[in-house]
């Protein structure tokens, strides 16, 4: 039987499944909490050398900044997880071992490198590895920053004095509608709840970035 673990294990312990969930609090002001659970899967270790092929090159620098050599899109950039199950590998090929298994559709990830059909991505914990581009979506999502020491207000309007609709705990996942560089119009997946959050409180969108 798989053994549940609260902490992250290394690749030598076998592939891991990462589950993120959301739970509602009670009272007139709703509080969203996020539960983190890592489950170790049975089976032999599939770890391989973490070295990427020598032919993996750095993004090209242009007048507009860095662009991926494969897509021509900005690097780094945020995307989201498309698949219900996505394997993160230690290199850009099926020949490389699995480092982690993600089972969180909509999870925001940051692309930091490209190689063929593979993208090197980084999650909010700083864990990085390679995923096939088919597992990723350009649909923008975010989460309340893991650094948040207290709950973040979801407001009815994009201003600090606006009515608070809910208090969002660190790591609560959100769907992004728009961002103006200061505030993001967001929705809470699975709940009939939407509003505005300070952009600086989010992981999954860059400071001053606009999303239309």
mmCIF file of N, CA and C in Angstrom, residues 125-190:
data_model
loop_
_atom_site.group_PDB
_atom_site.id
_atom_site.type_symbol
_atom_site.label_atom_id
_atom_site.label_comp_id
_atom_site.label_asym_id
_atom_site.label_seq_id
_atom_site.Cartn_x
_atom_site.Cartn_y
_atom_site.Cartn_z
ATOM 1 N N UNK A 125 7.208 26.186 -4.845
ATOM 2 C CA UNK A 125 8.173 25.808 -3.824
ATOM 3 C C UNK A 125 9.604 25.872 -4.336
ATOM 4 N N UNK A 126 9.774 26.253 -5.608
ATOM 5 C CA UNK A 126 11.098 26.313 -6.193
ATOM 6 C C UNK A 126 11.570 25.003 -6.780
ATOM 7 N N UNK A 127 10.706 23.980 -6.761
ATOM 8 C CA UNK A 127 11.054 22.681 -7.354
ATOM 9 C C UNK A 127 10.974 22.806 -8.871
ATOM 10 N N UNK A 128 12.003 22.359 -9.575
ATOM 11 C CA UNK A 128 12.016 22.471 -11.024
ATOM 12 C C UNK A 128 12.313 21.131 -11.678
ATOM 13 N N UNK A 129 11.869 21.003 -12.915
ATOM 14 C CA UNK A 129 12.078 19.789 -13.694
ATOM 15 C C UNK A 129 11.459 19.989 -15.056
ATOM 16 N N UNK A 130 11.397 18.912 -15.843
ATOM 17 C CA UNK A 130 10.940 19.004 -17.223
ATOM 18 C C UNK A 130 9.594 18.318 -17.424
ATOM 19 N N UNK A 131 8.695 18.994 -18.165
ATOM 20 C CA UNK A 131 7.405 18.434 -18.543
ATOM 21 C C UNK A 131 7.207 18.615 -20.037
ATOM 22 N N UNK A 132 6.493 17.664 -20.645
ATOM 23 C CA UNK A 132 6.146 17.806 -22.058
ATOM 24 C C UNK A 132 5.154 18.957 -22.198
ATOM 25 N N UNK A 133 5.288 19.706 -23.275
ATOM 26 C CA UNK A 133 4.447 20.896 -23.441
ATOM 27 C C UNK A 133 2.961 20.559 -23.513
ATOM 28 N N UNK A 134 2.608 19.323 -23.907
ATOM 29 C CA UNK A 134 1.199 18.934 -23.987
ATOM 30 C C UNK A 134 0.535 18.912 -22.616
ATOM 31 N N UNK A 135 1.326 18.846 -21.557
ATOM 32 C CA UNK A 135 0.781 18.811 -20.204
ATOM 33 C C UNK A 135 0.459 20.201 -19.673
ATOM 34 N N UNK A 136 0.851 21.240 -20.426
ATOM 35 C CA UNK A 136 0.748 22.612 -19.951
ATOM 36 C C UNK A 136 -0.253 23.412 -20.764
ATOM 37 N N UNK A 137 -0.819 24.427 -20.132
ATOM 38 C CA UNK A 137 -1.817 25.284 -20.773
ATOM 39 C C UNK A 137 -1.417 26.743 -20.607
ATOM 40 N N UNK A 138 -1.781 27.545 -21.596
ATOM 41 C CA UNK A 138 -1.532 28.976 -21.502
ATOM 42 C C UNK A 138 -2.550 29.698 -20.637
ATOM 43 N N UNK A 139 -3.566 28.971 -20.157
ATOM 44 C CA UNK A 139 -4.562 29.584 -19.282
ATOM 45 C C UNK A 139 -3.904 29.999 -17.977
ATOM 46 N N UNK A 140 -4.105 31.237 -17.595
ATOM 47 C CA UNK A 140 -3.408 31.773 -16.427
ATOM 48 C C UNK A 140 -4.167 31.512 -15.126
ATOM 49 N N UNK A 141 -3.433 31.014 -14.187
ATOM 50 C CA UNK A 141 -3.931 30.800 -12.832
ATOM 51 C C UNK A 141 -2.894 31.350 -11.865
ATOM 52 N N UNK A 142 -3.228 31.372 -10.611
ATOM 53 C CA UNK A 142 -2.285 31.854 -9.599
ATOM 54 C C UNK A 142 -2.652 31.223 -8.269
ATOM 55 N N UNK A 143 -1.860 31.502 -7.281
ATOM 56 C CA UNK A 143 -2.191 31.104 -5.915
ATOM 57 C C UNK A 143 -1.763 32.212 -4.971
ATOM 58 N N UNK A 144 -2.426 32.254 -3.839
ATOM 59 C CA UNK A 144 -1.975 33.186 -2.807
ATOM 60 C C UNK A 144 -0.550 32.799 -2.441
ATOM 61 N N UNK A 145 0.346 33.772 -2.428
ATOM 62 C CA UNK A 145 1.768 33.499 -2.244
ATOM 63 C C UNK A 145 2.060 32.659 -1.008
ATOM 64 N N UNK A 146 2.923 31.659 -1.153
ATOM 65 C CA UNK A 146 3.296 30.821 -0.005
ATOM 66 C C UNK A 146 3.929 31.624 1.118
ATOM 67 N N UNK A 147 4.418 32.810 0.798
ATOM 68 C CA UNK A 147 5.067 33.664 1.793
ATOM 69 C C UNK A 147 4.068 34.410 2.681
ATOM 70 N N UNK A 148 2.771 34.356 2.334
ATOM 71 C CA UNK A 148 1.771 35.120 3.076
ATOM 72 C C UNK A 148 1.727 34.680 4.538
ATOM 73 N N UNK A 149 2.009 35.614 5.436
ATOM 74 C CA UNK A 149 2.003 35.310 6.867
ATOM 75 C C UNK A 149 0.605 35.387 7.450
ATOM 76 N N UNK A 150 -0.309 36.037 6.737
ATOM 77 C CA UNK A 150 -1.697 36.131 7.180
ATOM 78 C C UNK A 150 -2.599 36.034 5.954
ATOM 79 N N UNK A 151 -3.884 35.855 6.185
ATOM 80 C CA UNK A 151 -4.822 35.717 5.077
ATOM 81 C C UNK A 151 -4.874 36.986 4.225
ATOM 82 N N UNK A 152 -5.143 36.795 2.952
ATOM 83 C CA UNK A 152 -5.210 37.894 1.983
ATOM 84 C C UNK A 152 -6.670 38.157 1.645
ATOM 85 N N UNK A 153 -7.057 39.411 1.603
ATOM 86 C CA UNK A 153 -8.453 39.775 1.366
ATOM 87 C C UNK A 153 -8.819 39.671 -0.109
ATOM 88 N N UNK A 154 -9.947 39.033 -0.366
ATOM 89 C CA UNK A 154 -10.595 39.058 -1.679
ATOM 90 C C UNK A 154 -11.634 40.160 -1.609
ATOM 91 N N UNK A 155 -11.467 41.197 -2.421
ATOM 92 C CA UNK A 155 -12.303 42.383 -2.279
ATOM 93 C C UNK A 155 -13.303 42.522 -3.428
ATOM 94 N N UNK A 156 -14.378 43.244 -3.162
ATOM 95 C CA UNK A 156 -15.448 43.413 -4.134
ATOM 96 C C UNK A 156 -15.033 44.331 -5.280
ATOM 97 N N UNK A 157 -14.080 45.223 -5.030
ATOM 98 C CA UNK A 157 -13.588 46.153 -6.038
ATOM 99 C C UNK A 157 -12.068 46.253 -5.904
ATOM 100 N N UNK A 158 -11.388 46.718 -6.958
ATOM 101 C CA UNK A 158 -9.924 46.790 -6.917
ATOM 102 C C UNK A 158 -9.395 48.005 -6.154
ATOM 103 N N UNK A 159 -9.695 48.041 -4.885
ATOM 104 C CA UNK A 159 -9.172 49.082 -4.006
ATOM 105 C C UNK A 159 -9.155 48.557 -2.578
ATOM 106 N N UNK A 160 -8.208 49.062 -1.802
ATOM 107 C CA UNK A 160 -7.986 48.538 -0.453
ATOM 108 C C UNK A 160 -9.148 48.791 0.485
ATOM 109 N N UNK A 161 -9.948 49.810 0.197
ATOM 110 C CA UNK A 161 -11.071 50.138 1.078
ATOM 111 C C UNK A 161 -12.349 49.405 0.700
ATOM 112 N N UNK A 162 -12.305 48.607 -0.370
ATOM 113 C CA UNK A 162 -13.500 47.892 -0.818
ATOM 114 C C UNK A 162 -13.883 46.787 0.167
ATOM 115 N N UNK A 163 -15.141 46.378 0.101
ATOM 116 C CA UNK A 163 -15.662 45.351 1.004
ATOM 117 C C UNK A 163 -14.910 44.034 0.818
ATOM 118 N N UNK A 164 -14.589 43.387 1.926
ATOM 119 C CA UNK A 164 -13.919 42.094 1.901
ATOM 120 C C UNK A 164 -14.947 40.979 1.725
ATOM 121 N N UNK A 165 -14.763 40.191 0.669
ATOM 122 C CA UNK A 165 -15.673 39.083 0.386
ATOM 123 C C UNK A 165 -15.223 37.790 1.051
ATOM 124 N N UNK A 166 -13.927 37.617 1.164
ATOM 125 C CA UNK A 166 -13.372 36.404 1.771
ATOM 126 C C UNK A 166 -11.928 36.663 2.145
ATOM 127 N N UNK A 167 -11.419 35.845 3.043
ATOM 128 C CA UNK A 167 -10.002 35.878 3.407
ATOM 129 C C UNK A 167 -9.362 34.609 2.875
ATOM 130 N N UNK A 168 -8.337 34.758 2.072
ATOM 131 C CA UNK A 168 -7.715 33.634 1.389
ATOM 132 C C UNK A 168 -6.392 33.275 2.053
ATOM 133 N N UNK A 169 -6.251 32.011 2.394
ATOM 134 C CA UNK A 169 -5.026 31.537 3.031
ATOM 135 C C UNK A 169 -3.943 31.319 1.987
ATOM 136 N N UNK A 170 -2.712 31.246 2.447
ATOM 137 C CA UNK A 170 -1.579 30.989 1.553
ATOM 138 C C UNK A 170 -1.814 29.713 0.762
ATOM 139 N N UNK A 171 -1.463 29.750 -0.526
ATOM 140 C CA UNK A 171 -1.519 28.632 -1.465
ATOM 141 C C UNK A 171 -2.915 28.330 -2.011
ATOM 142 N N UNK A 172 -3.910 29.100 -1.660
ATOM 143 C CA UNK A 172 -5.215 28.902 -2.276
ATOM 144 C C UNK A 172 -5.095 29.224 -3.764
ATOM 145 N N UNK A 173 -5.574 28.320 -4.611
ATOM 146 C CA UNK A 173 -5.464 28.485 -6.060
ATOM 147 C C UNK A 173 -6.617 29.330 -6.607
ATOM 148 N N UNK A 174 -6.287 30.139 -7.621
ATOM 149 C CA UNK A 174 -7.247 31.063 -8.208
ATOM 150 C C UNK A 174 -7.144 31.030 -9.724
ATOM 151 N N UNK A 175 -8.257 31.274 -10.390
ATOM 152 C CA UNK A 175 -8.274 31.462 -11.840
ATOM 153 C C UNK A 175 -8.214 32.960 -12.108
ATOM 154 N N UNK A 176 -7.331 33.366 -13.008
ATOM 155 C CA UNK A 176 -7.160 34.784 -13.311
ATOM 156 C C UNK A 176 -8.033 35.173 -14.502
ATOM 157 N N UNK A 177 -8.803 36.231 -14.326
ATOM 158 C CA UNK A 177 -9.551 36.818 -15.438
ATOM 159 C C UNK A 177 -8.739 37.924 -16.090
ATOM 160 N N UNK A 178 -8.369 38.925 -15.300
ATOM 161 C CA UNK A 178 -7.545 40.031 -15.790
ATOM 162 C C UNK A 178 -6.651 40.524 -14.658
ATOM 163 N N UNK A 179 -5.579 41.219 -15.037
ATOM 164 C CA UNK A 179 -4.720 41.908 -14.082
ATOM 165 C C UNK A 179 -4.330 43.246 -14.702
ATOM 166 N N UNK A 180 -4.319 44.303 -13.908
ATOM 167 C CA UNK A 180 -3.980 45.622 -14.443
ATOM 168 C C UNK A 180 -2.605 46.101 -13.989
ATOM 169 N N UNK A 181 -1.848 45.227 -13.347
ATOM 170 C CA UNK A 181 -0.541 45.618 -12.840
ATOM 171 C C UNK A 181 -0.545 45.865 -11.347
ATOM 172 N N UNK A 182 -1.710 46.115 -10.791
ATOM 173 C CA UNK A 182 -1.841 46.349 -9.347
ATOM 174 C C UNK A 182 -2.821 45.377 -8.697
ATOM 175 N N UNK A 183 -3.937 45.107 -9.389
ATOM 176 C CA UNK A 183 -4.973 44.212 -8.894
ATOM 177 C C UNK A 183 -5.294 43.172 -9.951
ATOM 178 N N UNK A 184 -5.691 41.979 -9.484
ATOM 179 C CA UNK A 184 -6.138 40.926 -10.395
ATOM 180 C C UNK A 184 -7.585 40.567 -10.090
ATOM 181 N N UNK A 185 -8.373 40.458 -11.150
ATOM 182 C CA UNK A 185 -9.744 39.972 -11.067
ATOM 183 C C UNK A 185 -9.678 38.448 -11.124
ATOM 184 N N UNK A 186 -10.097 37.780 -10.049
ATOM 185 C CA UNK A 186 -9.902 36.341 -9.932
ATOM 186 C C UNK A 186 -11.188 35.629 -9.543
ATOM 187 N N UNK A 187 -11.183 34.322 -9.742
ATOM 188 C CA UNK A 187 -12.256 33.445 -9.296
ATOM 189 C C UNK A 187 -11.662 32.313 -8.480
ATOM 190 N N UNK A 188 -12.440 31.809 -7.534
ATOM 191 C CA UNK A 188 -12.023 30.669 -6.736
ATOM 192 C C UNK A 188 -12.639 29.419 -7.355
ATOM 193 N N UNK A 189 -11.840 28.545 -7.981
ATOM 194 C CA UNK A 189 -12.397 27.354 -8.656
ATOM 195 C C UNK A 189 -13.218 26.488 -7.707
ATOM 196 N N UNK A 190 -14.374 26.059 -8.181
ATOM 197 C CA UNK A 190 -15.219 25.182 -7.382
ATOM 198 C C UNK A 190 -16.133 25.912 -6.426
#
